[in-house]
Amino acid sequence: MKLSLNIQPLNSWINIKNEPLIISGPCSAETEEQLLSTAHLLAATGKVSVLRAGIWKPRTRPGEFEGIGSIGLEWLKKAKEQTGLPTAVEVATAKHVEEALAAGVDILWIGARSTANPFTVQEIADALKGVDIPVLVKNPVNPDLSLWVGALERINNAGITKLGAIHRGFSSYEKSAFRNEPMWELAIQLKTLCPELPIINDPSHICGNRELIPYISQKALDLDLQGLMIESHIDPSVAWTDAKQQVSPAALEELVDRLSLRKAESKNEEFVDKLADLRKQIDKIDDLMIQKLGERMAIVEQIGIYKRDNQVTILQVNRWDEIMQKRGAMGKVLKLDPVFTEKFLELVHGESIRKQTLIMNEGKAAANVAEASAPVTVETLPG
Ligand code: PEP
Ligand code: MN
């Protein structure tokens, strides 16, 4: 997949008051009093660069609070006048875009449910043609990088160059401590595809609870994401939406104070030399690992030929158990995470079995099938 976006650097379109960039505000604008009091306290922390508030809420079930609607835009305008904070709202239709623009909203974001639907994204993109406003695109609900990329492209194709992404985690069938699985690898893949694209992390929607927000926030910064969008409410316990994950402005301030900002690069010579030295050592070990894997596979091939000629099955469960146990114990001594050791061995074993399958079926039609198939993983094999 290729991604070439025409974008402007983040600091040219957001005035970042303090590093890291913090976008904060309630999940939903509920009342004028709630929004204004939250905004004032957030502004007073000096740590917040943008005030967010949901005006139109995409709810999973009908009958839940679906947002206060257009009147909330007036409150946001007041909040901006009184605090000086630029404002951000979620838009999901062309009409939302028109209303938000008319009300002087500074930044628009596209929600996770909207990103998952190219028709919706295109409708928003069409409404944005000829408009100069920053747009942040949340990842889609499902872990599909192409959908996320596609939405960014549609908005960029409409001429929006003040563009960023928001990583808010992905819906998963598995039970987990998180409301939405972070699946960091997708954010990293997006960053790799387009290093100039700012990615902001949304720990509130990833966590679904207040307790884990500091951990996810720190991890996002350690992975060099460009900022955080954190939901904050004057009194989270009575919030109309996402009550469990919102934090008070005071808690937000404390949370941000505790974050460590680590730099992506350092100019300190001693550090650079030491890092280069450590990387050299890693390169050496990686070379050795690949070489050894090659040697292992060559032996595996010999075993395959031997088994074929002696009519022995490929998989001998006892042998596999022995490998797992011995190497697992060794990994533990070396302080390797047992899940990591197991996954690594399974991957190597899967490839060994794939190679032996090819040898066993050499000359037979089945070999073509094995060749064409993706590497076999242990889960797909008996035993
Ligand atoms: C929100 O930011 O309040 C929201 C609805 O988020 P998401 O689109 O990530 O679910
Ligand atoms: Mn929310």
XYZ file of N, CA and C and ligand atoms in Angstrom, residues 27 57 205 231 242 245, ligand 2:
19
model
N -16.913 14.596 26.604
C -17.364 13.697 25.538
C -18.484 14.415 24.803
N -23.818 13.105 18.693
C -23.173 11.892 19.180
C -23.647 10.668 18.409
N -11.027 6.732 24.739
C -11.841 5.725 24.057
C -11.152 4.371 23.975
N -10.839 12.983 27.243
C -12.142 13.546 27.623
C -12.126 14.037 29.072
N -20.226 8.399 28.260
C -18.857 7.975 28.608
C -18.416 8.425 30.010
N -15.068 7.047 31.656
C -13.730 7.336 31.116
C -13.354 8.810 31.172
Mn -16.796 9.860 24.165
